[in-house]
Amino acid sequence: MPPAVSRAVELLAGRRVTVLTGAGISTDSGIPDYRGPDSPPRAPMTYQQFVGDPDRRRHYWARNHVGWRHVHETRPNPGHLAVRRMEDLGGVNGVITQNVDTLHEVAGSRNVIDLHGRYDRVICLTCGRRISRDHLAERLDALNPGFADDVPDAEIAPDADAVIEATAHFRVADCEHCGGILKPEIVYFGENVPKARVEKAFAMLDDADGLLVAGSSLTVMSGLRFVRRAHKTDRPIVIVNRGSTRGDDLATVKIDRGCSPTLTTMAEALATRRTRPGSPATG
Ligand SMILES: [Zn+2]
């Protein structure tokens, strides 16, 4: 076991931590991390562009109509399963994720806060009604027969986009109840995470004995603030991420490795400790 992983296990043993995850934990499920060390720069669409520009919105929905299916078909990887195992062992009080892919839920984690929303839900910006992405897919299919089937080689993106050239004739669906603009229930750039959700996440962290960050470079404040809070309240911080992060200076242990092998090793080691005869954790 690499020394840093060993130190992390020492630190986590006997503690109940909150896990904060980012795109890096889902790359092994086939969802690329656009902020990863090997990724090209990318300019995501902002909330203002989505709401203010019907052409961009149509283009977005056309791409999303194809791309979301790929996210729908992805499966949890050993990293998600290791987090769930640590939760089963009593070592994790919950997961705060910056991902919208819902793979922690699919892996069986019970207490997940989807900080940036979920790809599988859609909200009306006028009346606030929520519908499932499945339901919207049926409506978009009816409005655009065959559209999703005609697109080969769609590229998967974290926000369920896929690359398509011709979207000019795509027909967008509006809210069935009020005609308002429908938007994926995902926090866009230029938009804030709902306050109640942030408070809930802080409460989760305050109820834990430490913070384990997995697969996030902590580029945006929405994630970094939890590392700052943990540091400020003297909770140990373990960061598992390939490449440097904005929280490295505050980390008790930093592990510069991929999430799947590292978390699997850590969960295995923690499980061994918990089941060892005579161990205080089993008493
Ligand atoms: Zn509405």
JSON list of N, CA, C and O and ligand atoms in Angstrom, two decimals, residues 124-129 175-182, ligand 1:
[
{"chain": "A", "resi": 124, "resn": "CYS", "atom": "N", "xyz": [-39.35, 23.46, -14.33]},
{"chain": "A", "resi": 124, "resn": "CYS", "atom": "CA", "xyz": [-39.88, 24.61, -15.06]},
{"chain": "A", "resi": 124, "resn": "CYS", "atom": "C", "xyz": [-39.43, 25.87, -14.32]},
{"chain": "A", "resi": 124, "resn": "CYS", "atom": "O", "xyz": [-39.68, 26.01, -13.12]},
{"chain": "A", "resi": 125, "resn": "LEU", "atom": "N", "xyz": [-38.81, 26.79, -15.05]},
{"chain": "A", "resi": 125, "resn": "LEU", "atom": "CA", "xyz": [-38.28, 27.99, -14.42]},
{"chain": "A", "resi": 125, "resn": "LEU", "atom": "C", "xyz": [-39.38, 28.98, -14.04]},
{"chain": "A", "resi": 125, "resn": "LEU", "atom": "O", "xyz": [-39.15, 29.91, -13.28]},
{"chain": "A", "resi": 126, "resn": "THR", "atom": "N", "xyz": [-40.60, 28.78, -14.56]},
{"chain": "A", "resi": 126, "resn": "THR", "atom": "CA", "xyz": [-41.70, 29.69, -14.23]},
{"chain": "A", "resi": 126, "resn": "THR", "atom": "C", "xyz": [-42.54, 29.18, -13.07]},
{"chain": "A", "resi": 126, "resn": "THR", "atom": "O", "xyz": [-42.73, 29.88, -12.08]},
{"chain": "A", "resi": 127, "resn": "CYS", "atom": "N", "xyz": [-43.05, 27.94, -13.18]},
{"chain": "A", "resi": 127, "resn": "CYS", "atom": "CA", "xyz": [-43.96, 27.44, -12.14]},
{"chain": "A", "resi": 127, "resn": "CYS", "atom": "C", "xyz": [-43.28, 26.51, -11.15]},
{"chain": "A", "resi": 127, "resn": "CYS", "atom": "O", "xyz": [-43.87, 26.15, -10.14]},
{"chain": "A", "resi": 128, "resn": "GLY", "atom": "N", "xyz": [-42.03, 26.13, -11.43]},
{"chain": "A", "resi": 128, "resn": "GLY", "atom": "CA", "xyz": [-41.28, 25.33, -10.47]},
{"chain": "A", "resi": 128, "resn": "GLY", "atom": "C", "xyz": [-41.63, 23.84, -10.48]},
{"chain": "A", "resi": 128, "resn": "GLY", "atom": "O", "xyz": [-41.09, 23.07, -9.69]},
{"chain": "A", "resi": 129, "resn": "ARG", "atom": "N", "xyz": [-42.53, 23.42, -11.37]},
{"chain": "A", "resi": 129, "resn": "ARG", "atom": "CA", "xyz": [-42.87, 22.00, -11.42]},
{"chain": "A", "resi": 129, "resn": "ARG", "atom": "C", "xyz": [-41.68, 21.19, -11.90]},
{"chain": "A", "resi": 129, "resn": "ARG", "atom": "O", "xyz": [-40.93, 21.61, -12.78]},
{"chain": "A", "resi": 175, "resn": "CYS", "atom": "N", "xyz": [-42.90, 23.90, -20.72]},
{"chain": "A", "resi": 175, "resn": "CYS", "atom": "CA", "xyz": [-43.69, 23.32, -19.61]},
{"chain": "A", "resi": 175, "resn": "CYS", "atom": "C", "xyz": [-45.12, 23.04, -20.07]},
{"chain": "A", "resi": 175, "resn": "CYS", "atom": "O", "xyz": [-45.77, 23.90, -20.66]},
{"chain": "A", "resi": 176, "resn": "GLU", "atom": "N", "xyz": [-45.61, 21.84, -19.76]},
{"chain": "A", "resi": 176, "resn": "GLU", "atom": "CA", "xyz": [-46.97, 21.45, -20.16]},
{"chain": "A", "resi": 176, "resn": "GLU", "atom": "C", "xyz": [-48.04, 22.23, -19.40]},
{"chain": "A", "resi": 176, "resn": "GLU", "atom": "O", "xyz": [-49.16, 22.33, -19.84]},
{"chain": "A", "resi": 177, "resn": "HIS", "atom": "N", "xyz": [-47.67, 22.73, -18.22]},
{"chain": "A", "resi": 177, "resn": "HIS", "atom": "CA", "xyz": [-48.66, 23.40, -17.37]},
{"chain": "A", "resi": 177, "resn": "HIS", "atom": "C", "xyz": [-48.75, 24.89, -17.62]},
{"chain": "A", "resi": 177, "resn": "HIS", "atom": "O", "xyz": [-49.83, 25.46, -17.64]},
{"chain": "A", "resi": 178, "resn": "CYS", "atom": "N", "xyz": [-47.59, 25.54, -17.83]},
{"chain": "A", "resi": 178, "resn": "CYS", "atom": "CA", "xyz": [-47.62, 27.00, -17.92]},
{"chain": "A", "resi": 178, "resn": "CYS", "atom": "C", "xyz": [-46.87, 27.55, -19.14]},
{"chain": "A", "resi": 178, "resn": "CYS", "atom": "O", "xyz": [-46.85, 28.76, -19.36]},
{"chain": "A", "resi": 179, "resn": "GLY", "atom": "N", "xyz": [-46.26, 26.68, -19.93]},
{"chain": "A", "resi": 179, "resn": "GLY", "atom": "CA", "xyz": [-45.54, 27.16, -21.11]},
{"chain": "A", "resi": 179, "resn": "GLY", "atom": "C", "xyz": [-44.17, 27.75, -20.80]},
{"chain": "A", "resi": 179, "resn": "GLY", "atom": "O", "xyz": [-43.50, 28.28, -21.68]},
{"chain": "A", "resi": 180, "resn": "GLY", "atom": "N", "xyz": [-43.74, 27.65, -19.55]},
{"chain": "A", "resi": 180, "resn": "GLY", "atom": "CA", "xyz": [-42.45, 28.21, -19.15]},
{"chain": "A", "resi": 180, "resn": "GLY", "atom": "C", "xyz": [-41.27, 27.42, -19.69]},
{"chain": "A", "resi": 180, "resn": "GLY", "atom": "O", "xyz": [-41.42, 26.33, -20.26]},
{"chain": "A", "resi": 181, "resn": "ILE", "atom": "N", "xyz": [-40.09, 27.98, -19.50]},
{"chain": "A", "resi": 181, "resn": "ILE", "atom": "CA", "xyz": [-38.85, 27.36, -19.97]},
{"chain": "A", "resi": 181, "resn": "ILE", "atom": "C", "xyz": [-38.49, 26.17, -19.08]},
{"chain": "A", "resi": 181, "resn": "ILE", "atom": "O", "xyz": [-38.47, 26.29, -17.86]},
{"chain": "A", "resi": 182, "resn": "LEU", "atom": "N", "xyz": [-38.21, 25.03, -19.70]},
{"chain": "A", "resi": 182, "resn": "LEU", "atom": "CA", "xyz": [-37.75, 23.87, -18.96]},
{"chain": "A", "resi": 182, "resn": "LEU", "atom": "C", "xyz": [-36.22, 23.85, -18.95]},
{"chain": "A", "resi": 182, "resn": "LEU", "atom": "O", "xyz": [-35.58, 24.18, -19.94]},
{"chain": "B", "resi": 1, "resn": "ZN", "atom": "ZN", "xyz": [-44.37, 25.60, -15.68]}
]
